[in-house]
Structures are given as C-alpha cells and as structure tokens.
Coordinates of C-alpha atoms and ligand atoms in Angstrom, one line a residue:
X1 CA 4.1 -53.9 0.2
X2 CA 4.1 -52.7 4.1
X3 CA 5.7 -54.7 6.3
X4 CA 3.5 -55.9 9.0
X5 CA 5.6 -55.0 11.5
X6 CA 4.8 -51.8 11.6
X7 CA 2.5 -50.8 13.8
X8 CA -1.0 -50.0 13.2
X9 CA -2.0 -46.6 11.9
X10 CA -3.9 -45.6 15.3
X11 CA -0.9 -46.8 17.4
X12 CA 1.4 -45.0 15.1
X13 CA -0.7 -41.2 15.8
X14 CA -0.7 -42.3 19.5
X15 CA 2.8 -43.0 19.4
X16 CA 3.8 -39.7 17.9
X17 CA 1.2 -37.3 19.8
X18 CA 3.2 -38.5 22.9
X19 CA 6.7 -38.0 21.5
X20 CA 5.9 -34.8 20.5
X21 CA 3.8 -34.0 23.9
X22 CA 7.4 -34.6 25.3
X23 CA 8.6 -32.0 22.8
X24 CA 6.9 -29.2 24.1
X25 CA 8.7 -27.4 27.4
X26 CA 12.0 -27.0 24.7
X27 CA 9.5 -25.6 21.7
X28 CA 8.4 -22.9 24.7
X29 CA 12.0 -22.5 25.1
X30 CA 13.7 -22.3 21.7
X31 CA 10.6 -19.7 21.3
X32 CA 11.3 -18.3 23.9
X33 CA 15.1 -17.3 23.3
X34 CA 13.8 -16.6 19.7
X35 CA 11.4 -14.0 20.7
X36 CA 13.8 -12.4 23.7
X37 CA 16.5 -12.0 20.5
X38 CA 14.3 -10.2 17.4
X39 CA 16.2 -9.7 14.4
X40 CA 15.1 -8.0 11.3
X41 CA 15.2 -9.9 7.4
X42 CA 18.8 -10.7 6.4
X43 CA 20.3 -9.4 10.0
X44 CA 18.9 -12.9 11.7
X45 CA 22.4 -13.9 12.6
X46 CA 21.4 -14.9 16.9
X47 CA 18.6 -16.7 14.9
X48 CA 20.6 -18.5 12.1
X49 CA 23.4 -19.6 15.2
X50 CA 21.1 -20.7 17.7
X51 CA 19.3 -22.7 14.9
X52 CA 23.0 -24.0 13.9
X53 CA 24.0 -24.7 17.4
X54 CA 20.9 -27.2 17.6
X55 CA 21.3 -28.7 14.0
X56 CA 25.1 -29.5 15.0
X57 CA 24.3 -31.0 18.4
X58 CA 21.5 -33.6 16.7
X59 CA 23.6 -34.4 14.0
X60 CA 21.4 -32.9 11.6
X61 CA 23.3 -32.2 8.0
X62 CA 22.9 -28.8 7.2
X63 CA 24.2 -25.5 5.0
X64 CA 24.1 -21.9 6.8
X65 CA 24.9 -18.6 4.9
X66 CA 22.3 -19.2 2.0
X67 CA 20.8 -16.1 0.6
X68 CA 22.8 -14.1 3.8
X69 CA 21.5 -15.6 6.7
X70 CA 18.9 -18.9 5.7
X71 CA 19.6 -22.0 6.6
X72 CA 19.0 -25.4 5.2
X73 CA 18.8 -28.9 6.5
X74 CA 18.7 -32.5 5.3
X75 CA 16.9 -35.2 7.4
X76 CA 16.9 -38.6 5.6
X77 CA 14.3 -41.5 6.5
X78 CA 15.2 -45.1 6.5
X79 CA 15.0 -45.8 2.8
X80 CA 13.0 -48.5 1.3
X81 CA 15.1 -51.1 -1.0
X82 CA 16.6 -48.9 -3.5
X83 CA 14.1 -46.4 -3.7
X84 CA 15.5 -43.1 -2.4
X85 CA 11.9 -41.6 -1.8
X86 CA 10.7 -38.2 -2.5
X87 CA 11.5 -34.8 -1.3
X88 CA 9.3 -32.7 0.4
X89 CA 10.2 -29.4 2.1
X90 CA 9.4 -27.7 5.1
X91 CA 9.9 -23.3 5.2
X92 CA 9.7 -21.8 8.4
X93 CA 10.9 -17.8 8.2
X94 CA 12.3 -16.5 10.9
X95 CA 12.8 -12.8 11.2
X96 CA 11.1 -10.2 13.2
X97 CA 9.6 -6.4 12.7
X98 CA 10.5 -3.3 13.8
X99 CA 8.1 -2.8 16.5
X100 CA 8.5 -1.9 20.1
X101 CA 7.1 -4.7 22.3
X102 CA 4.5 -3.9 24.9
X103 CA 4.1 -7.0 26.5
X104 CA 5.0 -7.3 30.2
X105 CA 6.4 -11.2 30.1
X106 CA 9.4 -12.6 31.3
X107 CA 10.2 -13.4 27.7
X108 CA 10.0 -10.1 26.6
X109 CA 11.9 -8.5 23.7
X110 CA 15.4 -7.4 24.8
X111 CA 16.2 -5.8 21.1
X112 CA 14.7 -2.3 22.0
X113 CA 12.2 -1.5 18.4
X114 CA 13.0 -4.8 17.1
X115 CA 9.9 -7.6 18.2
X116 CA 8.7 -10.8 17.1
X117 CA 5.0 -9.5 16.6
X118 CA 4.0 -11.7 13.7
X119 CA 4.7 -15.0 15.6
X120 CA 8.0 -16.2 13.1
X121 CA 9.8 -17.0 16.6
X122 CA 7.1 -19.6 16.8
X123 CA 7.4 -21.1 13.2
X124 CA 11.1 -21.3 14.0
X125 CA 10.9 -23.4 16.9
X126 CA 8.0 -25.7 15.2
X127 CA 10.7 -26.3 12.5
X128 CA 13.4 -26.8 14.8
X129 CA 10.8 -29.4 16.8
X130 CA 9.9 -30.8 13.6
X131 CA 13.3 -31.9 12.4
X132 CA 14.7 -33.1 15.9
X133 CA 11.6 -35.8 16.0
X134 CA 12.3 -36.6 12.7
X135 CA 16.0 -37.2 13.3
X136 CA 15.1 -39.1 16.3
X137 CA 12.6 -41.6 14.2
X138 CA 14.2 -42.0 11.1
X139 CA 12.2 -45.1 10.8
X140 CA 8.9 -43.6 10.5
X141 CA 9.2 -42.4 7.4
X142 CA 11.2 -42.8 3.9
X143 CA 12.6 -40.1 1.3
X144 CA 14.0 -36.7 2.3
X145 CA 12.9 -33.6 4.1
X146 CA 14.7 -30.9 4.0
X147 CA 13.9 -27.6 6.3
X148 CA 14.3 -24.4 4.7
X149 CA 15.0 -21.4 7.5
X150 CA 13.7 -18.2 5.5
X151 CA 15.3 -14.9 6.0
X152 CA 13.3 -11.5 5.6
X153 CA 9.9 -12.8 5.1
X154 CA 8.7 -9.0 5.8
X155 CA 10.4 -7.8 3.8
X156 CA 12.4 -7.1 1.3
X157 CA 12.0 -10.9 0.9
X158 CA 14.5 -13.8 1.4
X159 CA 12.2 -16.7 -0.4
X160 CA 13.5 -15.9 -3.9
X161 CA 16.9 -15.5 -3.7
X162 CA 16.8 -18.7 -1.5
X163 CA 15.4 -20.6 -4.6
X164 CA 18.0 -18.7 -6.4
X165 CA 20.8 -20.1 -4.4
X166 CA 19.4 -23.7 -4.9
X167 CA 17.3 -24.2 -1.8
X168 CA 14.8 -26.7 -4.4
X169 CA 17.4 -28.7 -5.9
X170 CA 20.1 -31.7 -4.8
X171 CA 18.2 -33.3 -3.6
X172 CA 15.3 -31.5 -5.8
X173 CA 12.4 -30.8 -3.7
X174 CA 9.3 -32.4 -5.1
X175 CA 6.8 -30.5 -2.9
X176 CA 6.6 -27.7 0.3
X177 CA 4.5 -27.2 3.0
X178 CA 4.8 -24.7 5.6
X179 CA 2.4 -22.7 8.2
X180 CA 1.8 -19.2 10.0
X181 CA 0.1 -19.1 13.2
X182 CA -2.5 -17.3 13.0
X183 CA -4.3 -15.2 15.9
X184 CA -7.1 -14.6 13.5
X185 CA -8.6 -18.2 14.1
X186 CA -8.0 -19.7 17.8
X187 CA -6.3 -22.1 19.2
X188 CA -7.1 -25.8 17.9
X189 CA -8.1 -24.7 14.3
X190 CA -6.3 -24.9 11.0
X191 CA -7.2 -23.2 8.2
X192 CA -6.5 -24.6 4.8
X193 CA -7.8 -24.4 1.2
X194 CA -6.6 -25.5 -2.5
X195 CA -6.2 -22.0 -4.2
X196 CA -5.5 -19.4 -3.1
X197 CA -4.6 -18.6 0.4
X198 CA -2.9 -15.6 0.9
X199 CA -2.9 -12.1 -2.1
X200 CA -0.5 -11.0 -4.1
X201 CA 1.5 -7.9 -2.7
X202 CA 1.4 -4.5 -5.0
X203 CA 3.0 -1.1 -3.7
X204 CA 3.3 2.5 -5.7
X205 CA 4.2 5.4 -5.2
X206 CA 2.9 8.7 -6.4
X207 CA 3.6 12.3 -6.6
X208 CA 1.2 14.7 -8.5
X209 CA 3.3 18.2 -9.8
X210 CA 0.9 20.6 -10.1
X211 CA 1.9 24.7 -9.8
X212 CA 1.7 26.3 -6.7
X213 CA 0.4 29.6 -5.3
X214 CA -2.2 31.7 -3.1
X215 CA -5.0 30.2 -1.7
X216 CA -7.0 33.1 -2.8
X217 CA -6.0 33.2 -6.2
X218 CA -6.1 29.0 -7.5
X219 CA -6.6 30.5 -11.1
X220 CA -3.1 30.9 -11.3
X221 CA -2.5 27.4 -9.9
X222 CA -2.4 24.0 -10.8
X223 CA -4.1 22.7 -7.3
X224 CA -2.3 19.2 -6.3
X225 CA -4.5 18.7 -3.4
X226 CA -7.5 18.9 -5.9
X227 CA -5.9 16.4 -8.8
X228 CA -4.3 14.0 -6.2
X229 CA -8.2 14.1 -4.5
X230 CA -9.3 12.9 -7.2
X231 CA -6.8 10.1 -8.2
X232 CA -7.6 8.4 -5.5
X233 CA -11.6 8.9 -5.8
X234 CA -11.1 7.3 -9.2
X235 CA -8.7 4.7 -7.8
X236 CA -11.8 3.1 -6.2
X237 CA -13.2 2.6 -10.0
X238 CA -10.6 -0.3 -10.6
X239 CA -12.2 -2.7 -7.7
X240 CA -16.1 -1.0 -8.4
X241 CA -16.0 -0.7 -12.1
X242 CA -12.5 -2.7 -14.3
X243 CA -12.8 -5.8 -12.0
X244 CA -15.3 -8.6 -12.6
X245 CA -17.2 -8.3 -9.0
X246 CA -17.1 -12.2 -8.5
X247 CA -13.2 -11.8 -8.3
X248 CA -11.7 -10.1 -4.8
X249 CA -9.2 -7.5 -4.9
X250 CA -8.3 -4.5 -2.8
X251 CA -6.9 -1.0 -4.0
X252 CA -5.6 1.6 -0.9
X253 CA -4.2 4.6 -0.7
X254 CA -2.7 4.5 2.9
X255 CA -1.2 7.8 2.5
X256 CA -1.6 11.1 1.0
X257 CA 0.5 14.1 1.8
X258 CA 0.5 17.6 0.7
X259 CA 0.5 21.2 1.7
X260 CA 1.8 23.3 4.5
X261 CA -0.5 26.4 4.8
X262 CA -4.1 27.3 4.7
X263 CA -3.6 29.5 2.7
X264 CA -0.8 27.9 -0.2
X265 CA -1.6 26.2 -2.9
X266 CA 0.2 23.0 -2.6
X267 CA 2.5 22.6 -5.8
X268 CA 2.7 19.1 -5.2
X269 CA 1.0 15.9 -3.2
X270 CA 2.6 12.6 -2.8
X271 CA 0.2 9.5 -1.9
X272 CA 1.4 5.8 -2.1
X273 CA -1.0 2.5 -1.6
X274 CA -1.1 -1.4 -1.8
X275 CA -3.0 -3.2 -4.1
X276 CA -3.9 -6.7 -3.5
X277 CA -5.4 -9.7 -5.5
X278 CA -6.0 -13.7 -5.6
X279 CA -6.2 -14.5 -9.5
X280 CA -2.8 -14.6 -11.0
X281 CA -4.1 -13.5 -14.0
X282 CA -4.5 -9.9 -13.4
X283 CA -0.9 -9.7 -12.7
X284 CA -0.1 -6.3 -14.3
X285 CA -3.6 -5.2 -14.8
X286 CA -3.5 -2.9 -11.7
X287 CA -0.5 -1.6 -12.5
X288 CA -1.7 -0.6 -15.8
X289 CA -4.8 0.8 -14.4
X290 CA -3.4 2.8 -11.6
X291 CA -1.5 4.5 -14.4
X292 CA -4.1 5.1 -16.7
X293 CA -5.8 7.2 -14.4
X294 CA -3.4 8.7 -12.6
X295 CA -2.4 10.0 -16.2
X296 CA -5.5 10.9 -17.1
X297 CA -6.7 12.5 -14.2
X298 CA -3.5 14.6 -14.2
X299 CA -3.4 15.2 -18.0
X300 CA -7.1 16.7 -17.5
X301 CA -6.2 19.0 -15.0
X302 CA -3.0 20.2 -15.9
X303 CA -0.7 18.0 -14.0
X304 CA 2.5 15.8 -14.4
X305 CA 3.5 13.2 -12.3
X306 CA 5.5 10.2 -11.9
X307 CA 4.6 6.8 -10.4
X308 CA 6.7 3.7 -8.8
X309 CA 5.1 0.4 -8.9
X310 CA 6.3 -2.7 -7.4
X311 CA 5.2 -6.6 -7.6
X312 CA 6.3 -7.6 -4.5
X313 CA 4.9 -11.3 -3.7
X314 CA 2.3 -13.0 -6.0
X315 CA -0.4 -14.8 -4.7
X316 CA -0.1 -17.9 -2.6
X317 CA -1.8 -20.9 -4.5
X318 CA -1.7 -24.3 -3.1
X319 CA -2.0 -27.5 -4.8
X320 CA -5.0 -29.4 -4.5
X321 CA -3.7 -32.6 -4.0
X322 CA -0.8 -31.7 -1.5
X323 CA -3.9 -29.3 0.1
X324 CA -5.7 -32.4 0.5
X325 CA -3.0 -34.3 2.4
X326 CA -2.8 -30.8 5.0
X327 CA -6.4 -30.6 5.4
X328 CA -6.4 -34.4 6.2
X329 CA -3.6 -34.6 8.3
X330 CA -4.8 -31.5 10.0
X331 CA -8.4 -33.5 10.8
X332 CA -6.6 -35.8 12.8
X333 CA -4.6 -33.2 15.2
X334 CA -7.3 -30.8 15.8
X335 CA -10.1 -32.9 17.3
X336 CA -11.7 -29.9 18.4
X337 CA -15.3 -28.4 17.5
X338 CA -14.3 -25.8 15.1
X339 CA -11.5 -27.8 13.6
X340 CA -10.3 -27.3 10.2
X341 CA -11.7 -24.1 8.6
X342 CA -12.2 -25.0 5.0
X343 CA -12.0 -21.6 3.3
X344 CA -9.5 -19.6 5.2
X345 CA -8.5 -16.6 3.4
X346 CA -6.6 -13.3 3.4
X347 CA -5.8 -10.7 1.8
X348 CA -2.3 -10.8 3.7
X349 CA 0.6 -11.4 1.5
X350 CA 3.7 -13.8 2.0
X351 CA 6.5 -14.9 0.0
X352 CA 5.8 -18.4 0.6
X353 CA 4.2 -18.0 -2.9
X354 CA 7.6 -18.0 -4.2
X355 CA 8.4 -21.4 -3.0
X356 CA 5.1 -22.3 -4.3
X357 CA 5.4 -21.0 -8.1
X358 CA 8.2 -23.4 -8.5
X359 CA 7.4 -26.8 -7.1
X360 CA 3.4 -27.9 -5.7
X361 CA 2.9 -27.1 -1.7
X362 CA 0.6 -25.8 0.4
X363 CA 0.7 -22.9 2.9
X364 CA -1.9 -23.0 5.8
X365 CA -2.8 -21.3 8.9
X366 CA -2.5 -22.9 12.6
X367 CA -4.5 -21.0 15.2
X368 CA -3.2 -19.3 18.3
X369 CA -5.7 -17.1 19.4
X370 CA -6.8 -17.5 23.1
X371 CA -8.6 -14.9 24.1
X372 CA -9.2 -16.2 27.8
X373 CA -5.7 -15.6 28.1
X374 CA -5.3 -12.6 26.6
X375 CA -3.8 -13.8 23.7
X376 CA -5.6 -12.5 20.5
X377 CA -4.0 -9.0 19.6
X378 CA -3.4 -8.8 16.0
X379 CA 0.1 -9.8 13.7
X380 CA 2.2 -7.0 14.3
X381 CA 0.2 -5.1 17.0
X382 CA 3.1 -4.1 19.8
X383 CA 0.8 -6.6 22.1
X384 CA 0.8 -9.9 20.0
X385 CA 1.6 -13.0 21.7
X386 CA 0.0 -16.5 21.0
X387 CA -1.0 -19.7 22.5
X388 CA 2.3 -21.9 22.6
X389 CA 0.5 -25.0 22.7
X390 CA -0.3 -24.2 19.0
X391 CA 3.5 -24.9 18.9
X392 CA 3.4 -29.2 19.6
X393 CA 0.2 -29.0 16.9
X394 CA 2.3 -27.6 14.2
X395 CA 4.5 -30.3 14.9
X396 CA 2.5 -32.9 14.7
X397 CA 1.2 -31.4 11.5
X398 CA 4.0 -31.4 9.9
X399 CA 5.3 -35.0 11.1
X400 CA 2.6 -36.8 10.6
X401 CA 2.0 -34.7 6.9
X402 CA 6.2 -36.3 6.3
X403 CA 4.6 -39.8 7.2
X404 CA 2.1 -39.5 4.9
X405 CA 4.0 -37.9 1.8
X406 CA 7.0 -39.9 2.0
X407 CA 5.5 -43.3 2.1
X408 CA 2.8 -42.1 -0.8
Ligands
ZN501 ZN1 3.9 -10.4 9.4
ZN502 ZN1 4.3 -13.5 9.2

C-alpha cells in the first residue's frame, strides 16, 4: 500500500523537473570537459577517472576497470519492508571517434583527430546527472539501479565483454534502458518503439583473383574489374529478389578497388560493404548469400576469391512492456508539439543490443537537433554539436522512468 505521505504524483514531476533544472549548468560542464578530452573505445581512461572522481565525491559505490576501462555503479533506494526491489540498469557509452573537430567553440576538442562527434560526451554526463539526483533522493524510489559506463561503443565493442565480466548480475539486473541523442529528430522529441530500433551490424570483405594482363589482349585474362562489377550488380539481388519486400534490409558495397593502368588488366579487385537488417531471424542468411554469389559469379567467370564476414551487433529489440514505460515517461517530459515519435527507426547499429539480448530494456532516441542554432550536423560529421538542454530531459527521463520501475 502507498503511504499517504507521499506526495501527490503532479507534485512529485514538479518536484523533480526543478531539481533537475538545478542540475543543468554541471551537465553543460561535465560535457563539456568530456567533449574537450575525446578518447577512443578501451583508451577512455580521462573519461573513466573524471567519472570516478565524481562517483567517489557523492559517495556513490562503484567498480572501475571492468572490461578495460567501464565503469559500474550501485545506487540503492530506500527499501520498502523487506523487499529489496528490482534492478534496473542504466548504459551510457562513453568513447569518442577518430575525427578532427571543426567546430569553433570554447569547448572544443583538445585531442587533435580524436572528437566526440556522435554526442557519447553527452550520454556520459546524463548518466552522471542521473545517478547524483538519484543518490541525493534515495527516498523517491525503491530497488537498485545500477549505471553501466560502456567502453568502445564504435567499435570494436565494449557491451559484451562488459556482460561477460558480470555487469548483469549481483545484484542481477532485471531490466535496461538507455538513450542516444539524436540530431536526426530536434530538440524536445523522443523517439521510441517496441521492436526494433536500431539494425543489426554486418561487414565483409572481398577480394576477387582473377589473371592479369594487356588491356588490348583480355583473352588472355581473367578481368577482375569485370567479375568484381558484377558481384556487386548481383549483390543488389539479395534486398530486390531473396528478401521478402515487407522486411527492410540494406546491402552496400562502400568500396571497390582495383587496377592501376588504362591499359592493365587488373589481376585482382578488393571491395568490402555493410549489410544491415531488423528481423533477427535472417541472422546468417546474408552471409550465406553474399557468398553464394560471390562464388558463383566468380566460378562463372573464371575467378577465385576469398571473403571475411563479420556479425558485429545484432539488432536492437526492445521490450514492449518496458517500451511502454519509456514512451510513457517520455509523454510527460516532452510537452512539446511533436513530442514522442512513435516509430523512430534506423538502420544505425549499436551494441546496446547486447545488453538487450540478455535481460528486457529499451533503447530510445532523445532529440538534439536545433537548427536555429546551428546545431543539426549529422553523428560523426566533423561539425556535430547538439542542443545541451536535451541534456536535463534525458535526466528526467531516466529518473522519473527509476520512479516508475522500481515502485512497479
Ligand atoms: Zn556513432
Ligand atoms: Zn553513438
């Protein structure tokens, strides 16, 4: 039963918008430090000791050095009899991409080809916000949140050997949520759906061996140009022809590379590509397919070759139910006209979807576009910057989505 001492629900959202309204000049300056000190996945060691140096001076409990340079945290709520509550966690990654800045702000990158440009400076400092309210109002919620400080989202990937290293369990985590900014809706939208979110994350690599020779004489060739031409015409079958068309899915080859002369016949042709899908279950089915006609293609023409495929990330999926909370939670933070974008997706990939393989979460997008002030270059343009007031919102969000989970 609640007490009826708490306060009333509308008191209670008045009560934290204004806390966390007081939170915002040190969320501009955590992100700020963050984004002046860059650091790419599992070198985040500025990152991991300013985010320690914080943790220690509030008290908070936490573990550093997990899966190299990740970071874990325990906040506790006031319990409720001898219920310990449940678990949910909250990821925020925090590493950066090798990109030379080209923003003129006082904030500015001071790694030189090392820049925050995809706005995990930003989810840092949310987190960060996040846990220091929380720690300050233990009362306003019960159960257990712990906040899981991802290295390498970019890559190669810090989310699995995090779960590896236990991030989930003691105390086991019984749901996650986390967010991106995102400059591809603006400021004072969220975008959430049950499903899928974000793509899975495919990579090959290809290089056609064909036979060299004079560009006057190709009977005496095997022409790579020609076969590897036409490995990636045929490429576009999978998504056109193998694919049911009410499934999404994408299939490029982003580069292709081969010859040196007018006049050579190019003995062989490299090309490599990403592939990207939403149903789990074609997992492997590109990788066959790419393959197949890769070898077939060569085999008819008088080619060998040899392929590397990678799954990097799967698909992120979120629960329905804790996809529901988000989405209402969000409703009540975003009064604005566009609000919460029901069927925000992207073919993007992240690694959130490892997190969310093993325990029921939701990823979602906060936006930060504002173009009035410039502010709406692209995730990892050289010019990206967002709207730092998207930074209080993502607090809120996620303090008010603790509320809600933990007393449920
Ligand atoms: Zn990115
Ligand atoms: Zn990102």
């Amino acid at each position: 039963m609640v007490s009826t001492s708490l306060p009333s629900l509308s008191t209670n959202i008045a009560q934290i918008r204004l806390g966390i309204r007081a939170l915002q000049p040190q969320l501009v300056e955590w992100r700020r430090i963050l984004h002046q000190h860059p650091e790419l996945g599992f070198k985040e060691h500025l990152t991991a000791q300013l985010i320690t140096q914080k943790l220690t001076q509030w008290g908070i409990s936490h573990q550093t050095g997990v899966a190299q340079t990740g970071i874990v945290a325990t906040v506790t709520g006031s319990q409720m009899g001898n219920q310990p509550g449940r678990t949910l966690a909250i990821r925020a990654d925090m590493d950066a991409l090798p990109i030379q800045e080209e923003n003129q702000v006082p904030y500015c990158s001071q790694h030189d080809g090392k820049m925050h440009a995809c706005g995990h400076d930003g989810h840092t400092a949310i987190a960060l916000g996040t846990a220091y309210y929380l720690s300050q109002h233990p009362e306003s919620f019960t159960g257990t949140v712990k906040f899981i400080f991802q290295p390498a989202e970019e890559g190669p990937g810090g989310a699995k050997p995090m779960i590896e290293a236990g991030v989930l369990k003691n105390p086991q985590v019984d749901a996650i949520i986390g967010l991106h900014l995102w400059n591809n809706l603006p400021l004072g939208t969220v975008g959430v759906r049950e499903g899928a979110l974000m793509a899975a994350v495919e990579l090959f690599h290809c290089t056609i061996q064909g036979k060299g020779g004079h560009g006057a004489m190709p009977h005496q060739t095997v022409d790579s140009i020609v076969v590897g031409a036409q490995v990636v015409t045929a490429l576009q079958t999978i998504m056109s022809r193998n694919v049911n068309p009410l499934q999404a899915g994408v299939v490029t080859v982003g580069e292709f590379h081969a010859g040196r002369a007018h006049n050579v016949i190019a003995d062989t042709a490299e090309m490599s590509g990403t592939v990207r899908y939403f149903d789990p279950g074609l997992d492997g089915f590109f990788k066959a397919r790419v393959e197949q006609i890769i070898a077939g293609v060569c085999q008819s023409q008088g080619a060998s070759y040899s392929l590397d495929y990678w799954s990097l990330y799967p698909p992120v999926l979120n629960d329905r139910a804790i996809a529901q909370l988000v989405r209402s939670v969000a409703e009540t933070v975003v009064e604005t006209p566009a609000g919460v974008v029901p069927d925000c997706q992207t073919m993007g990939g992240e690694d959130m979807s490892f997190f969310l393989q093993e325990v029921p979460g939701c990823y979602f997008f906060l936006g930060s576009a504002n173009p009035d002030r410039g502010l709406a270059f692209p995730h990892h343009h050289p010019r990206f910057d967002f709207d730092e007031t998207a930074l209080g919102m993502g607090v809120e969000i996620f303090v008010r989505c603790v509320e809600k989970y933990c007393m449920g």
